[in-house]
Amino acid sequence: VFKEFEPRNQYGKRELEHYIEFCDKLKMSFGGKKTLRKLINLEAPNREYFYGYGILKKYGIDSLEVVRRFDKWEKSLDKVLVDSFKVAYERDQYYRKNFDEKLLLLNDRKNEDLLLKLIKSNNFPTIDKIGYAGGPDYPIKIITLHIGSSTKRFEYFKEELYKCVKKGYIRPIVYAEFVDRECVFGIRRDTTNSIYAAYRSPHAIKDSAQVNRNRKKINWVRISVKGSH
């Protein structure tokens, strides 16, 4: 599968890493340099934390090539979108650190409008387009926790972000936290009956079997609860 398809998110990256390690250990073919270069591309957003030079060198890829590929990936980012999400992330955080509820909600609405516009124009800000936008993590992971200011908009984002998960644009956990935050901060406030159990211990969930069925639909890991039903 990895020889034909490009993994699109961090879960895919970890699976590819395990696949390469497994094949290398058993001296099985995994696609050689071609597959390793796919891994390099996936590691680009986390380049400062990349320590996989050993296995690359073993298969004839030196550190200079890795740096060149990282630089090429960085230059391929959409600079306009990167700048937009640098501003969006700062906007998201500023009044959470310097609390002002009115201005915080106003900034969340601005970020919501930005994401709405990009979804409607088929220009979703994937990690391949914006990287981490100068921040500590993929900014969509944070910003999506604070959008959906009305029931109508929340349902719209719920549907559209689900499509993004299925396409590999965002990680399942990003979507799960967006949906389940309504169980924590929304009108329902029923953390024992959340859809994906993104915020609570599995032991506090009413129906773990249903949660696992929900998680399977977005290709997220199962919860394991002894004696669950």
Short mmCIF file of C-alpha atoms in Angstrom, two decimals:
data_model
loop_
_atom_site.label_atom_id
_atom_site.label_comp_id
_atom_site.label_asym_id
_atom_site.label_seq_id
_atom_site.Cartn_x
_atom_site.Cartn_y
_atom_site.Cartn_z
CA VAL A 1 0.00 0.00 0.00
CA PHE A 2 2.75 2.47 0.98
CA LYS A 3 4.49 1.86 -2.34
CA GLU A 4 1.46 3.21 -4.19
CA PHE A 5 -0.14 5.76 -1.86
CA GLU A 6 1.21 8.74 0.04
CA PRO A 7 0.30 8.76 3.75
CA ARG A 8 -1.59 11.99 4.47
CA ASN A 9 -1.37 12.48 8.24
CA GLN A 10 0.64 11.74 11.38
CA TYR A 11 -0.99 8.35 11.91
CA GLY A 12 -0.02 7.40 8.38
CA LYS A 13 3.52 8.59 9.07
CA ARG A 14 3.84 6.40 12.16
CA GLU A 15 2.44 3.41 10.28
CA LEU A 16 4.97 4.00 7.50
CA GLU A 17 7.80 4.22 10.05
CA HIS A 18 6.74 0.92 11.64
CA TYR A 19 6.40 -0.68 8.21
CA ILE A 20 9.94 0.36 7.21
CA GLU A 21 11.41 -0.77 10.54
CA PHE A 22 9.62 -4.12 10.33
CA CYS A 23 10.73 -4.78 6.75
CA ASP A 24 14.28 -3.68 7.45
CA LYS A 25 14.53 -5.95 10.48
CA LEU A 26 13.28 -8.95 8.49
CA LYS A 27 15.28 -7.98 5.39
CA MET A 28 12.09 -7.59 3.35
CA SER A 29 11.56 -5.12 0.51
CA PHE A 30 9.70 -1.95 1.43
CA GLY A 31 10.39 0.18 -1.63
CA GLY A 32 13.87 1.40 -0.72
CA LYS A 33 14.75 5.03 -1.39
CA LYS A 34 11.38 5.83 -2.92
CA THR A 35 9.54 4.89 0.28
CA LEU A 36 12.14 6.53 2.51
CA ARG A 37 11.74 9.77 0.58
CA LYS A 38 7.99 9.64 1.25
CA LEU A 39 8.87 9.44 4.94
CA ILE A 40 11.23 12.42 4.65
CA ASN A 41 8.41 14.51 3.16
CA LEU A 42 6.12 13.57 6.04
CA GLU A 43 8.80 14.49 8.57
CA ALA A 44 9.35 17.95 7.08
CA PRO A 45 6.96 19.84 9.44
CA ASN A 46 8.90 18.37 12.40
CA ARG A 47 12.36 18.71 10.86
CA GLU A 48 13.98 19.91 14.10
CA TYR A 49 12.89 16.69 15.81
CA PHE A 50 13.89 14.28 13.04
CA TYR A 51 16.40 11.64 14.14
CA GLY A 52 15.96 9.00 11.45
CA TYR A 53 19.25 9.60 9.65
CA GLY A 54 20.62 6.14 10.55
CA ILE A 55 18.27 4.06 8.43
CA LEU A 56 18.41 6.63 5.61
CA LYS A 57 22.19 6.42 5.49
CA LYS A 58 21.95 2.63 5.44
CA TYR A 59 19.98 2.87 2.18
CA GLY A 60 22.14 5.55 0.57
CA ILE A 61 20.39 8.80 1.55
CA ASP A 62 22.73 11.26 3.27
CA SER A 63 21.88 14.16 5.57
CA LEU A 64 22.44 16.75 2.81
CA GLU A 65 19.68 15.21 0.72
CA VAL A 66 17.37 15.23 3.74
CA VAL A 67 18.04 18.93 4.35
CA ARG A 68 17.49 19.71 0.66
CA ARG A 69 14.15 17.88 0.73
CA PHE A 70 13.09 19.66 3.91
CA ASP A 71 14.00 23.03 2.37
CA LYS A 72 12.16 22.18 -0.86
CA TRP A 73 9.05 21.26 1.12
CA GLU A 74 9.22 24.51 3.09
CA LYS A 75 9.52 26.56 -0.10
CA SER A 76 6.47 24.78 -1.53
CA LEU A 77 4.18 26.10 1.22
CA ASP A 78 1.49 28.61 0.33
CA LYS A 79 3.04 31.79 1.74
CA VAL A 80 -0.25 33.70 1.74
CA LEU A 81 -2.00 30.95 3.70
CA VAL A 82 0.97 30.60 6.05
CA ASP A 83 0.80 34.33 6.89
CA SER A 84 -2.98 34.13 7.29
CA PHE A 85 -2.69 31.33 9.83
CA LYS A 86 0.15 32.93 11.71
CA VAL A 87 -2.28 35.80 12.29
CA ALA A 88 -5.17 33.40 12.98
CA TYR A 89 -3.20 31.47 15.59
CA GLU A 90 -2.07 34.67 17.33
CA ARG A 91 -5.67 35.90 17.20
CA ASP A 92 -6.87 32.63 18.75
CA GLN A 93 -4.42 32.80 21.63
CA TYR A 94 -4.15 36.49 22.48
CA TYR A 95 -7.36 37.02 24.47
CA ARG A 96 -7.08 33.59 26.03
CA LYS A 97 -3.82 34.71 27.59
CA ASN A 98 -5.02 38.31 28.15
CA PHE A 99 -8.59 37.42 28.92
CA ASP A 100 -11.36 39.54 27.47
CA GLU A 101 -14.45 37.47 26.68
CA LYS A 102 -15.99 39.91 24.20
CA LEU A 103 -12.80 40.29 22.13
CA LEU A 104 -12.02 36.57 22.45
CA LEU A 105 -15.38 35.67 20.89
CA LEU A 106 -14.88 38.32 18.21
CA ASN A 107 -11.50 36.82 17.26
CA ASP A 108 -12.93 33.30 17.22
CA ARG A 109 -15.59 34.53 14.82
CA LYS A 110 -12.92 36.02 12.53
CA ASN A 111 -11.06 32.69 12.45
CA GLU A 112 -14.32 30.89 11.85
CA ASP A 113 -15.05 33.18 8.88
CA LEU A 114 -11.55 32.55 7.50
CA LEU A 115 -11.93 28.77 7.68
CA LEU A 116 -15.45 28.95 6.25
CA LYS A 117 -14.19 30.94 3.26
CA LEU A 118 -11.34 28.50 2.59
CA ILE A 119 -13.59 25.44 2.79
CA LYS A 120 -16.08 26.97 0.39
CA SER A 121 -13.28 27.83 -2.06
CA ASN A 122 -11.84 24.29 -1.88
CA ASN A 123 -8.60 25.64 -0.41
CA PHE A 124 -8.50 23.89 2.95
CA PRO A 125 -5.27 24.76 4.83
CA THR A 126 -3.69 21.30 5.00
CA ILE A 127 -0.34 20.76 6.65
CA ASP A 128 1.15 20.43 3.15
CA LYS A 129 0.04 24.01 2.44
CA ILE A 130 0.83 25.77 5.73
CA GLY A 131 3.03 23.46 7.82
CA TYR A 132 2.92 24.73 11.41
CA ALA A 133 2.63 28.37 10.22
CA GLY A 134 5.43 29.39 12.56
CA GLY A 135 3.70 27.96 15.62
CA PRO A 136 4.35 24.96 17.89
CA ASP A 137 1.87 22.70 16.08
CA TYR A 138 -0.51 22.54 13.14
CA PRO A 139 -2.71 25.60 13.88
CA ILE A 140 -5.95 23.98 12.69
CA LYS A 141 -5.66 21.61 15.66
CA ILE A 142 -6.11 24.60 18.01
CA ILE A 143 -8.37 26.84 15.94
CA THR A 144 -11.02 24.15 15.30
CA LEU A 145 -11.58 23.88 19.06
CA HIS A 146 -12.96 27.40 19.07
CA ILE A 147 -15.18 27.56 15.98
CA GLY A 148 -18.88 26.77 15.51
CA SER A 149 -20.39 29.87 17.14
CA SER A 150 -23.96 28.86 16.28
CA THR A 151 -25.72 25.51 15.97
CA LYS A 152 -26.04 26.00 12.21
CA ARG A 153 -22.34 26.74 11.78
CA PHE A 154 -21.29 23.96 14.11
CA GLU A 155 -23.26 21.43 12.06
CA TYR A 156 -21.75 22.82 8.86
CA PHE A 157 -18.18 22.48 10.16
CA LYS A 158 -18.98 19.05 11.58
CA GLU A 159 -19.95 17.84 8.11
CA GLU A 160 -17.14 19.58 6.22
CA LEU A 161 -14.36 18.61 8.64
CA TYR A 162 -15.56 15.01 8.47
CA LYS A 163 -14.88 15.14 4.73
CA CYS A 164 -11.43 16.53 5.52
CA VAL A 165 -10.71 13.58 7.82
CA LYS A 166 -11.75 11.09 5.14
CA LYS A 167 -9.46 12.83 2.63
CA GLY A 168 -6.55 12.77 5.09
CA TYR A 169 -6.40 16.56 5.39
CA ILE A 170 -6.63 16.53 9.19
CA ARG A 171 -5.95 13.93 11.86
CA PRO A 172 -8.91 12.02 13.34
CA ILE A 173 -8.16 13.39 16.80
CA VAL A 174 -8.56 16.97 15.54
CA TYR A 175 -12.04 16.17 14.28
CA ALA A 176 -12.97 14.14 17.36
CA GLU A 177 -11.99 16.97 19.71
CA PHE A 178 -13.93 19.48 17.62
CA VAL A 179 -17.10 17.37 17.80
CA ASP A 180 -16.76 16.25 21.41
CA ARG A 181 -15.99 19.68 22.79
CA GLU A 182 -19.75 20.28 22.59
CA CYS A 183 -20.10 17.57 25.23
CA VAL A 184 -17.69 19.49 27.48
CA PHE A 185 -18.45 23.15 26.79
CA GLY A 186 -21.65 23.10 24.73
CA ILE A 187 -25.33 22.95 25.56
CA ARG A 188 -25.46 19.16 26.14
CA ARG A 189 -22.56 19.00 28.62
CA ASP A 190 -22.80 15.22 28.81
CA THR A 191 -19.22 13.95 28.87
CA THR A 192 -20.32 10.36 29.53
CA ASN A 193 -22.20 10.26 26.24
CA SER A 194 -19.63 11.80 23.91
CA ILE A 195 -19.32 10.55 20.35
CA TYR A 196 -15.58 9.82 20.25
CA ALA A 197 -14.54 9.99 23.93
CA ALA A 198 -11.91 12.56 23.02
CA TYR A 199 -11.96 14.28 26.41
CA ARG A 200 -12.83 11.62 28.94
CA SER A 201 -11.35 8.41 30.27
CA PRO A 202 -12.88 5.36 28.53
CA HIS A 203 -14.05 4.20 31.95
CA ALA A 204 -16.45 7.16 32.11
CA ILE A 205 -18.18 6.35 28.80
CA LYS A 206 -21.69 4.87 28.79
CA ASP A 207 -21.34 2.82 25.61
CA SER A 208 -17.74 2.11 24.62
CA ALA A 209 -18.84 -0.22 21.80
CA GLN A 210 -20.68 2.65 20.12
CA VAL A 211 -17.71 4.96 20.67
CA ASN A 212 -15.48 2.42 18.91
CA ARG A 213 -17.90 2.19 16.01
CA ASN A 214 -17.81 5.97 15.74
CA ARG A 215 -14.00 5.99 15.92
CA LYS A 216 -13.76 3.36 13.20
CA LYS A 217 -15.65 5.65 10.82
CA ILE A 218 -12.90 8.28 11.11
CA ASN A 219 -10.06 5.74 11.23
CA TRP A 220 -9.13 6.55 14.83
CA VAL A 221 -7.75 4.13 17.41
CA ARG A 222 -10.18 2.05 19.49
CA ILE A 223 -10.63 2.52 23.19
CA SER A 224 -10.10 -0.56 25.29
CA VAL A 225 -12.16 -0.91 28.45
CA LYS A 226 -12.16 -4.11 30.44
CA GLY A 227 -15.69 -5.39 30.80
CA SER A 228 -17.11 -2.70 28.50
CA HIS A 229 -20.26 -3.34 26.47
#
